[in-house]
Amino acid sequence: MYSLLIKNAKLIDGISDTPQAMDIAVQGNEIANIAPSIPTAAETVIDAAGKILAPGFIDLQNHSDSYWQIFDNPSLEGMVSQGYTTLIVGNCGASLAPLLNRDSLLAMQKWHTLEAVNVNWQTFGEFLNALGRQKLACNVGSMVGYSTLRRGLVGDQIRSLESEELESLKKILSDSLKAGAFGLSSGLSYSHEIIISELELFQLAKIIKDHNALFSVHLRSEGRDVVEAADEVLDIAANTGVNLKISHLKVRGEENWPRFPELLEKIETAYHRGINIHFDAYPYDTVWQVLYSYLPKWAIEGGRSAMLRHFADPVQKNKILTYLNNSGVKFPSVMVASTTNKLNFAGKTIGQIAKNLETSSEQAVIHIVQNGGSEVMVFEKNLNSDQVTQLVMHPLSFIGTDGAGFSLNEKSRLVHPRCFGSATKFLRQMISGGGLSLGQAIKKLTSGPAKKIGLEKRGEIKVGNFADLVIFDKSTVGDKATYENPYQFSSGIEYVFVNGQEVFGGQPTGKLPGYVLRKN
Ligand SMILES: [Zn+2]
């Protein structure tokens, strides 16, 4: 007797392109049998006639840790409801471990006041153990964040590392990788990483390569200098042989869109030369980011306290305003999604806020950054939707949400709809004639990312693999979340199983069968 039997499904196993009519039996956490007809009894039987059965989706680009959802909302509803069963967190330079001192925690502080948090770990291994005690709906693994590491060593100081500091950083990175981190993530455009030299990166990349782990990079620029930014990391990969993933690849800003073909060509050429390069992308033309990142580099170097000092100096403030004026960003249409301090700005455009404050949009940007607290998030529609489609369909891409698993009850702030609808929006696009077969689309959500990061026994439906499964209706699957009302589950996702247990069946079940994943 099996624990679960799924009958009459159209199986897309994550590898092959064509669906097959199959029954699938699960025993405990494992796929036990796959055959055209399985007559054996089971505790739970699901008739999936006419439905697609696919491996659970794997998100290599997740932020459920820095948004604290793995602690506040272990059901990770926004993720399981779109079919995700495995999340890799610790991205864009910010991870929850290792914590070399209290400052390293500040690097990943988003929305959450840390006073309320019981942080009972320091090393990466201790963090994974704490996560294991926590219980989660999805399987969760983590990268080591470079900002977290660097901030732990030198705090807010923006300078190159002394040689002994670099040695200690290399040692801690190496220890974290041994403890089960899947690789190193870098957020090169963020304040604590802006000045990191290519040489420093090169030395770290060598360590990542030695551990056969992943180097995941949020590029230094996604705008005017995006091609040079990609060149920088492709060069490091060419010289070290490191397994490289560019996070949320895109070209921001209409004036920079013409650089897109050159960017893709660079990446494709590098791949054909043997560089292990892939990237992830989300199927949306609007970015969600911290408002301070629109300020000039010199103004954000040194963190928030240095930035506030610049605002207080009329000469510096004027320089910032001039920079914003000439940046080409259409600030009046940028929408505030959330602020740390409650300002009642969520859902309003900067144009509307400026009007209320009787000031310019650029002045309003400074006002909001100054008064909104440590984390003001905004939506800006600045991507070319044809380019976004090319990215998600590209042979070297995976679908990454770059989001976090929020609960429907959250609602106190707007989050990007990609937190609820990335996979389902992508599937809907492809099913509606987007250019990829369903099998090819599923691969980008399953076996593709699993292979990239070296996940064993996941990302493919075969006997002996973990029973991470999604059953969906091809005719109705799609996203519902919007910028104005992101807290909506997708349509067409009927069942989601993690390690053989149902975590979603139209509604989250509240079960928390996810495993903490360690790279071996
Ligand atoms: Zn990022």
Coordinates of C-alpha atoms and ligand atoms in Angstrom, one line a residue:
M1 CA 0.0 0.0 0.0
Y2 CA 1.4 3.4 -1.1
S3 CA 0.9 6.6 0.8
L4 CA -0.2 8.5 -2.3
L5 CA -1.3 7.4 -5.7
I6 CA -1.8 10.0 -8.5
K7 CA -3.8 8.4 -11.4
N8 CA -4.2 9.2 -15.1
A9 CA -2.0 12.3 -15.0
K10 CA -0.2 13.7 -18.0
L11 CA 3.3 13.4 -16.7
I12 CA 6.0 16.0 -17.7
D13 CA 9.0 14.6 -15.9
G14 CA 11.3 17.7 -16.1
I15 CA 13.6 16.1 -18.7
S16 CA 11.6 15.0 -21.7
D17 CA 9.5 17.3 -23.9
T18 CA 6.5 15.1 -24.4
P19 CA 3.9 14.4 -21.8
Q20 CA 3.1 10.8 -21.0
A21 CA -0.1 9.3 -19.5
M22 CA 1.1 7.7 -16.3
D23 CA 0.1 6.8 -12.7
I24 CA 2.6 7.8 -10.1
A25 CA 2.9 6.2 -6.6
V26 CA 4.6 7.8 -3.6
Q27 CA 5.8 6.0 -0.5
G28 CA 6.7 8.3 2.3
N29 CA 8.9 11.1 0.9
E30 CA 9.9 9.2 -2.3
I31 CA 8.5 8.4 -5.7
A32 CA 8.1 4.7 -5.6
N33 CA 6.6 3.7 -8.9
I34 CA 5.7 5.2 -12.3
A35 CA 3.7 3.1 -14.7
P36 CA 0.8 3.4 -17.2
S37 CA -1.5 1.8 -14.7
I38 CA -0.8 1.1 -11.0
P39 CA -3.5 -1.0 -9.4
T40 CA -2.1 -1.0 -5.9
A41 CA -4.1 0.6 -3.1
A42 CA -3.0 3.9 -1.5
E43 CA -3.9 5.9 1.6
T44 CA -4.7 8.9 -0.7
V45 CA -5.7 8.6 -4.3
I46 CA -6.0 11.5 -6.6
D47 CA -7.5 11.2 -10.1
A48 CA -5.6 13.7 -12.2
A49 CA -7.2 12.9 -15.5
G50 CA -6.7 15.8 -17.9
K51 CA -4.2 17.5 -15.5
I52 CA -0.4 18.0 -15.8
L53 CA 1.9 16.4 -13.3
A54 CA 5.3 18.1 -13.1
P55 CA 8.2 18.1 -10.6
G56 CA 7.9 20.8 -7.9
F57 CA 9.4 24.1 -9.1
I58 CA 12.8 25.2 -7.9
D59 CA 13.6 28.9 -7.3
L60 CA 17.3 29.6 -7.3
Q61 CA 16.7 33.4 -6.8
N62 CA 14.6 33.7 -3.6
H63 CA 14.6 36.2 -0.8
S64 CA 12.3 34.5 1.8
D65 CA 15.1 34.9 4.3
S66 CA 15.9 38.6 4.0
Y67 CA 12.2 39.4 4.1
W68 CA 12.1 37.1 7.2
Q69 CA 9.2 35.0 5.8
I70 CA 11.0 31.7 6.6
F71 CA 10.4 32.7 10.3
D72 CA 7.2 34.8 10.1
N73 CA 5.4 32.7 7.6
P74 CA 6.8 29.2 7.4
S75 CA 3.9 28.1 5.2
L76 CA 5.5 30.2 2.5
E77 CA 2.1 30.6 0.9
G78 CA 3.0 32.8 -2.0
M79 CA 5.6 30.3 -3.1
V80 CA 3.8 27.0 -2.7
S81 CA 0.6 28.4 -4.3
Q82 CA 2.5 28.9 -7.6
G83 CA 4.1 25.5 -7.5
Y84 CA 7.4 26.1 -5.8
T85 CA 8.7 23.3 -3.6
T86 CA 12.4 24.3 -3.3
L87 CA 13.9 27.7 -2.6
I88 CA 17.5 28.8 -2.6
V89 CA 17.8 31.9 -0.4
G90 CA 20.8 34.1 0.6
N91 CA 20.8 35.9 -2.7
C92 CA 22.1 39.3 -3.9
G93 CA 24.8 39.5 -1.3
A94 CA 22.6 39.2 1.8
S95 CA 22.3 35.9 3.8
L96 CA 21.3 35.3 7.4
A97 CA 24.7 33.6 8.1
P98 CA 27.5 33.6 8.9
L99 CA 27.2 36.4 11.5
L100 CA 30.7 37.6 12.3
N101 CA 29.2 40.4 14.5
R102 CA 25.9 42.2 15.0
D103 CA 26.6 44.5 12.0
S104 CA 26.5 41.5 9.6
L105 CA 22.9 41.1 10.4
L106 CA 22.1 44.7 9.4
A107 CA 23.1 43.9 5.9
M108 CA 20.0 41.8 5.4
Q109 CA 17.6 43.7 7.6
K110 CA 14.5 44.3 5.5
W111 CA 11.2 45.4 7.2
H112 CA 12.0 43.5 10.3
T113 CA 13.1 45.0 13.6
L114 CA 15.8 42.7 14.7
E115 CA 15.0 43.2 18.4
A116 CA 12.1 40.8 18.1
V117 CA 14.2 38.1 16.6
N118 CA 15.8 35.2 18.4
V119 CA 19.1 34.9 16.5
N120 CA 20.7 31.9 18.0
W121 CA 23.3 31.2 15.4
Q122 CA 26.7 32.5 14.2
T123 CA 28.2 30.1 11.7
F124 CA 26.6 29.0 8.6
G125 CA 26.3 25.4 9.9
E126 CA 24.5 26.7 13.1
F127 CA 22.1 28.7 10.9
L128 CA 21.2 25.6 8.9
N129 CA 20.6 23.7 12.1
A130 CA 18.3 26.5 13.4
L131 CA 16.5 26.4 10.1
G132 CA 16.1 22.7 10.5
R133 CA 14.4 23.2 13.9
Q134 CA 12.1 25.8 12.4
K135 CA 10.0 23.6 9.9
L136 CA 9.0 25.0 6.6
A137 CA 6.6 24.2 3.8
C138 CA 9.3 24.2 1.1
N139 CA 12.8 22.7 1.0
V140 CA 15.2 25.6 1.6
G141 CA 18.9 25.9 0.9
S142 CA 21.1 29.0 1.1
M143 CA 23.9 30.9 -0.5
V144 CA 26.4 32.9 1.5
G145 CA 25.9 36.6 1.0
Y146 CA 29.0 38.6 0.2
S147 CA 27.6 41.8 1.8
T148 CA 26.9 39.8 5.0
L149 CA 30.4 38.5 5.1
R150 CA 32.1 41.7 4.3
R151 CA 30.0 43.8 6.7
G152 CA 30.8 41.3 9.4
L153 CA 34.5 42.0 8.8
V154 CA 34.7 45.7 8.2
G155 CA 31.3 47.0 9.2
D156 CA 30.2 50.1 7.2
Q157 CA 33.7 50.9 6.1
I158 CA 33.9 51.1 2.4
R159 CA 37.5 50.2 1.5
S160 CA 39.6 47.4 0.1
L161 CA 40.5 44.6 2.5
E162 CA 43.8 44.3 4.2
S163 CA 45.5 41.0 3.3
E164 CA 44.8 39.3 6.6
E165 CA 41.2 40.4 6.3
L166 CA 41.0 38.9 2.9
E167 CA 42.5 35.7 4.2
S168 CA 40.0 35.5 7.0
L169 CA 37.1 36.2 4.6
K170 CA 38.4 33.3 2.4
K171 CA 38.5 31.0 5.4
I172 CA 35.0 31.9 6.5
L173 CA 33.7 31.4 3.0
S174 CA 35.4 28.1 2.7
D175 CA 34.0 27.0 6.1
S176 CA 30.4 28.1 5.1
L177 CA 30.7 26.1 1.9
K178 CA 31.8 23.0 3.8
A179 CA 28.9 23.5 6.1
G180 CA 26.4 23.2 3.2
A181 CA 26.1 26.6 1.5
F182 CA 25.3 26.3 -2.2
G183 CA 27.7 29.0 -3.2
L184 CA 28.4 32.7 -2.8
S185 CA 26.0 35.5 -3.8
S186 CA 27.1 38.9 -4.6
G187 CA 25.1 42.2 -4.8
L188 CA 27.7 44.3 -6.5
S189 CA 25.4 47.3 -7.0
Y190 CA 24.7 47.6 -3.2
S191 CA 26.4 50.0 -0.9
H192 CA 28.7 47.5 0.8
E193 CA 29.9 45.9 -2.4
I194 CA 30.3 48.8 -4.8
I195 CA 34.0 49.2 -4.3
I196 CA 34.9 45.5 -4.3
S197 CA 37.7 45.0 -6.9
E198 CA 37.7 42.4 -9.6
L199 CA 40.8 41.0 -7.9
E200 CA 39.0 40.4 -4.6
L201 CA 36.1 38.7 -6.6
F202 CA 38.6 36.6 -8.5
Q203 CA 40.1 35.2 -5.3
L204 CA 36.7 34.3 -3.9
A205 CA 35.6 32.8 -7.2
K206 CA 38.6 30.4 -7.0
I207 CA 37.4 29.2 -3.6
I208 CA 33.9 28.7 -4.9
K209 CA 35.2 26.8 -7.9
D210 CA 37.3 24.6 -5.6
H211 CA 34.1 23.6 -3.7
N212 CA 32.3 23.0 -6.9
A213 CA 29.7 25.6 -5.8
L214 CA 27.8 28.4 -7.5
F215 CA 28.7 32.0 -7.9
S216 CA 25.5 34.0 -8.2
V217 CA 25.9 37.7 -9.1
H218 CA 23.6 40.6 -9.0
L219 CA 25.5 42.7 -11.6
R220 CA 27.2 46.0 -10.7
S221 CA 24.9 47.7 -13.3
E222 CA 21.7 46.8 -15.0
G223 CA 21.5 50.1 -16.9
R224 CA 24.0 52.1 -18.9
D225 CA 27.0 49.9 -18.0
V226 CA 25.2 46.5 -18.1
V227 CA 27.4 45.1 -20.8
E228 CA 30.6 46.0 -18.9
A229 CA 29.1 44.7 -15.7
A230 CA 28.4 41.3 -17.4
D231 CA 32.0 41.4 -18.9
E232 CA 33.4 41.7 -15.4
V233 CA 31.8 38.5 -14.1
L234 CA 32.2 36.6 -17.4
D235 CA 35.9 37.4 -17.2
I236 CA 36.1 36.0 -13.7
A237 CA 34.3 32.9 -14.8
A238 CA 36.6 32.5 -17.8
N239 CA 39.7 32.8 -15.6
T240 CA 38.5 30.6 -12.7
G241 CA 36.1 28.1 -14.4
V242 CA 33.6 28.9 -11.7
N243 CA 29.9 28.0 -12.2
L244 CA 28.3 31.4 -12.7
K245 CA 24.7 32.5 -12.6
I246 CA 23.7 36.1 -13.2
S247 CA 20.7 37.0 -11.0
H248 CA 17.6 38.6 -12.5
L249 CA 19.2 39.6 -15.8
K250 CA 17.6 42.6 -17.5
V251 CA 18.4 46.0 -19.0
R252 CA 16.8 48.9 -17.1
G253 CA 15.8 52.2 -18.6
E254 CA 14.5 52.9 -22.1
E255 CA 17.8 54.7 -23.0
N256 CA 19.7 51.5 -22.2
W257 CA 17.5 49.0 -24.0
P258 CA 19.5 49.2 -27.2
R259 CA 22.4 47.5 -25.3
F260 CA 20.3 44.3 -24.9
P261 CA 21.4 42.5 -28.1
E262 CA 25.1 43.1 -27.2
L263 CA 24.5 41.8 -23.7
L264 CA 22.9 38.6 -24.9
E265 CA 25.6 38.1 -27.5
K266 CA 28.3 38.4 -24.8
I267 CA 26.6 35.8 -22.7
E268 CA 26.0 33.4 -25.6
T269 CA 29.6 33.7 -26.9
A270 CA 30.9 33.0 -23.4
Y271 CA 28.7 29.9 -23.1
H272 CA 29.9 28.7 -26.5
R273 CA 33.5 29.2 -25.3
G274 CA 32.8 26.7 -22.5
I275 CA 32.0 29.1 -19.6
N276 CA 29.5 27.7 -17.2
I277 CA 27.1 30.6 -17.4
H278 CA 23.3 30.8 -16.9
F279 CA 21.0 33.4 -15.7
D280 CA 17.6 33.8 -14.1
A281 CA 14.8 36.1 -15.1
Y282 CA 11.2 36.9 -14.0
P283 CA 8.4 37.5 -16.4
Y284 CA 7.6 41.1 -15.4
D285 CA 8.5 44.5 -16.9
T286 CA 8.5 46.4 -13.6
V287 CA 11.3 46.2 -11.1
W288 CA 10.9 46.3 -7.3
Q289 CA 13.8 47.9 -5.5
V290 CA 15.0 50.0 -2.7
L291 CA 14.6 53.7 -3.4
Y292 CA 18.0 54.7 -2.2
S293 CA 19.6 52.8 -5.1
Y294 CA 18.5 55.6 -7.4
L295 CA 20.9 57.9 -5.6
P296 CA 24.5 58.5 -6.9
K297 CA 27.1 55.9 -5.8
W298 CA 29.1 58.3 -3.7
A299 CA 26.0 59.3 -1.8
I300 CA 25.2 55.7 -0.7
E301 CA 28.8 54.5 -0.1
G302 CA 29.1 54.1 3.7
G303 CA 25.6 53.1 4.3
R304 CA 22.5 54.9 5.6
S305 CA 24.2 57.2 8.2
A306 CA 26.6 58.6 5.6
M307 CA 23.7 59.1 3.2
L308 CA 21.7 61.0 5.8
R309 CA 24.7 63.3 6.4
H310 CA 24.8 64.1 2.7
F311 CA 21.1 65.1 2.8
A312 CA 21.8 67.4 5.7
D313 CA 24.6 69.3 3.8
P314 CA 22.9 71.7 1.3
V315 CA 25.8 71.5 -1.2
Q316 CA 25.8 67.7 -1.3
K317 CA 22.0 67.6 -1.4
N318 CA 22.0 69.9 -4.4
K319 CA 24.5 67.6 -6.1
I320 CA 22.2 64.6 -5.5
L321 CA 19.1 66.5 -6.8
T322 CA 21.1 67.4 -10.0
Y323 CA 22.0 63.8 -10.4
L324 CA 18.4 62.6 -10.0
N325 CA 17.3 65.2 -12.5
N326 CA 19.7 64.0 -15.1
S327 CA 19.2 60.2 -14.4
G328 CA 16.5 59.7 -17.0
V329 CA 14.3 58.0 -14.4
K330 CA 10.7 59.0 -14.7
F331 CA 10.3 59.5 -10.9
P332 CA 6.7 60.9 -11.1
S333 CA 5.4 57.5 -12.2
V334 CA 7.5 55.4 -9.8
M335 CA 5.2 53.9 -7.2
V336 CA 6.0 53.5 -3.5
A337 CA 5.3 49.9 -2.4
S338 CA 6.3 50.1 1.2
T339 CA 8.2 52.1 3.8
T340 CA 9.7 50.9 7.1
N341 CA 8.3 53.8 9.0
K342 CA 4.6 54.1 8.5
L343 CA 4.1 57.1 6.2
N344 CA 0.9 56.1 4.3
F345 CA 2.7 56.3 1.0
A346 CA 2.2 52.7 -0.2
G347 CA 0.4 52.6 -3.5
K348 CA 1.1 56.3 -4.2
T349 CA 3.3 57.5 -7.0
I350 CA 6.2 59.8 -6.3
G351 CA 4.4 62.3 -8.5
Q352 CA 1.4 62.2 -6.2
I353 CA 3.5 62.4 -3.1
A354 CA 5.5 65.4 -4.5
K355 CA 2.3 67.2 -5.3
N356 CA 1.0 66.7 -1.7
L357 CA 4.4 67.9 -0.4
E358 CA 4.3 70.8 -2.9
T359 CA 7.8 70.0 -4.1
S360 CA 9.6 68.4 -7.1
S361 CA 9.6 64.6 -7.6
E362 CA 13.4 64.6 -7.0
Q363 CA 13.0 66.5 -3.7
A364 CA 10.2 64.0 -2.8
V365 CA 12.6 61.1 -3.4
I366 CA 15.0 62.5 -0.8
H367 CA 12.1 63.2 1.5
I368 CA 10.9 59.6 1.3
V369 CA 14.3 58.0 1.6
Q370 CA 15.0 60.3 4.6
N371 CA 11.7 59.6 6.4
G372 CA 10.7 56.2 5.2
G373 CA 13.2 54.3 7.4
S374 CA 15.8 51.8 6.4
E375 CA 13.8 50.1 3.6
V376 CA 11.7 52.1 1.2
M377 CA 10.7 49.8 -1.7
V378 CA 9.3 51.1 -5.0
F379 CA 8.0 49.7 -8.3
E380 CA 9.4 51.2 -11.5
K381 CA 8.2 50.1 -15.0
N382 CA 11.5 50.4 -16.8
L383 CA 12.0 47.1 -18.7
N384 CA 11.2 46.4 -22.3
S385 CA 8.5 43.6 -22.3
D386 CA 9.8 42.0 -25.5
Q387 CA 13.3 41.8 -23.9
V388 CA 11.7 40.3 -20.8
T389 CA 10.1 37.6 -23.0
Q390 CA 13.3 36.9 -24.8
L391 CA 15.0 36.5 -21.4
V392 CA 12.5 34.0 -19.9
M393 CA 12.5 32.0 -23.1
H394 CA 16.3 32.0 -23.6
P395 CA 18.0 28.5 -23.6
L396 CA 20.4 29.7 -20.8
S397 CA 17.7 31.1 -18.5
F398 CA 15.8 29.8 -15.5
I399 CA 12.7 31.4 -14.0
G400 CA 13.7 33.0 -10.7
T401 CA 11.1 34.9 -8.7
D402 CA 13.6 37.2 -7.0
G403 CA 10.7 37.4 -4.5
A404 CA 9.7 35.9 -1.1
G405 CA 6.9 33.7 0.1
F406 CA 4.4 36.0 1.7
S407 CA 1.2 35.1 3.4
L408 CA -2.2 36.3 2.2
N409 CA -2.7 37.8 5.6
E410 CA 0.4 40.1 5.3
K411 CA -1.2 42.8 3.2
S412 CA 0.2 45.7 5.3
R413 CA 2.5 46.6 2.4
L414 CA 2.6 46.1 -1.3
V415 CA 4.9 43.4 -2.6
H416 CA 5.9 42.7 -6.2
P417 CA 3.3 40.4 -7.9
R418 CA 6.3 38.1 -8.8
C419 CA 6.1 36.9 -5.2
F420 CA 2.8 35.2 -6.1
G421 CA 2.8 34.7 -9.8
S422 CA 6.2 34.3 -11.5
A423 CA 5.9 30.6 -12.4
T424 CA 2.2 30.7 -13.3
K425 CA 2.6 33.9 -15.4
F426 CA 5.4 32.3 -17.3
L427 CA 3.5 29.0 -17.8
R428 CA 0.4 31.0 -19.0
Q429 CA 2.6 32.9 -21.5
M430 CA 4.1 29.7 -22.9
I431 CA 0.9 27.8 -23.1
S432 CA -0.8 30.7 -24.9
G433 CA 1.7 30.4 -27.7
G434 CA 4.8 31.9 -26.1
G435 CA 7.1 29.8 -28.2
L436 CA 8.3 27.1 -25.8
S437 CA 6.7 23.7 -25.5
L438 CA 5.2 22.9 -22.0
G439 CA 8.1 20.4 -21.5
Q440 CA 10.7 23.1 -22.3
A441 CA 9.0 25.6 -20.0
I442 CA 8.8 23.1 -17.1
K443 CA 12.5 22.3 -17.5
K444 CA 13.3 26.0 -16.7
L445 CA 11.4 25.6 -13.5
T446 CA 12.8 22.2 -12.5
S447 CA 15.7 20.1 -13.8
G448 CA 17.5 23.2 -15.2
P449 CA 17.9 24.9 -11.9
A450 CA 18.4 21.6 -10.1
K451 CA 21.4 20.7 -12.3
K452 CA 22.8 24.2 -12.1
I453 CA 23.1 24.1 -8.4
G454 CA 23.8 20.4 -8.0
L455 CA 20.6 19.4 -6.3
E456 CA 20.3 15.7 -6.2
K457 CA 17.0 13.7 -6.4
R458 CA 14.9 16.8 -7.2
G459 CA 13.8 18.6 -10.3
E460 CA 12.9 15.4 -12.1
I461 CA 10.1 12.8 -11.6
K462 CA 11.7 9.4 -11.4
V463 CA 11.6 6.5 -9.1
G464 CA 13.8 7.1 -6.0
N465 CA 13.6 10.9 -6.3
F466 CA 11.9 13.0 -3.6
A467 CA 8.2 13.4 -4.1
D468 CA 8.1 17.1 -4.8
L469 CA 5.2 17.4 -7.2
V470 CA 2.8 19.9 -8.8
I471 CA -0.5 19.1 -10.4
F472 CA -2.0 21.8 -12.5
D473 CA -4.7 22.5 -15.1
K474 CA -3.1 23.5 -18.3
S475 CA -6.2 25.4 -19.5
T476 CA -6.5 27.6 -16.4
V477 CA -3.0 27.9 -14.9
G478 CA -2.1 31.6 -14.6
D479 CA -1.1 34.4 -12.3
K480 CA -3.6 36.8 -10.7
A481 CA -1.4 39.0 -8.5
T482 CA -1.2 42.7 -9.6
Y483 CA 0.9 45.6 -8.4
E484 CA -2.2 47.1 -6.7
N485 CA -3.4 43.8 -5.3
P486 CA -0.5 41.4 -5.2
Y487 CA -1.9 39.1 -2.5
Q488 CA -3.7 36.7 -4.8
F489 CA -3.0 33.0 -5.4
S490 CA -2.6 31.8 -8.9
S491 CA -5.3 29.9 -10.8
G492 CA -5.0 26.3 -12.0
I493 CA -2.5 25.0 -9.4
E494 CA -4.5 22.1 -7.9
Y495 CA -2.0 20.3 -5.7
V496 CA 1.5 20.8 -4.5
F497 CA 3.5 18.1 -2.7
V498 CA 6.8 18.5 -0.8
N499 CA 8.6 15.3 0.2
G500 CA 5.3 13.4 -0.4
Q501 CA 3.1 15.7 1.7
E502 CA 0.4 18.0 0.4
V503 CA 1.3 21.6 1.2
F504 CA -1.2 23.2 -1.2
G505 CA -4.6 21.9 -2.5
G506 CA -6.3 25.1 -3.7
Q507 CA -5.4 26.5 -0.2
P508 CA -2.3 26.1 1.8
T509 CA -2.6 23.0 4.1
G510 CA -0.4 24.3 6.8
K511 CA 1.9 21.3 6.6
L512 CA 5.6 22.0 6.9
P513 CA 7.4 19.0 5.4
G514 CA 10.3 20.9 3.8
Y515 CA 13.9 19.9 4.4
V516 CA 16.9 22.1 5.0
L517 CA 19.1 21.4 2.0
R518 CA 22.9 21.3 2.2
K519 CA 25.3 21.1 -0.7
N520 CA 27.4 18.0 -0.5
Ligands
ZN1 ZN 19.5 41.3 -6.7

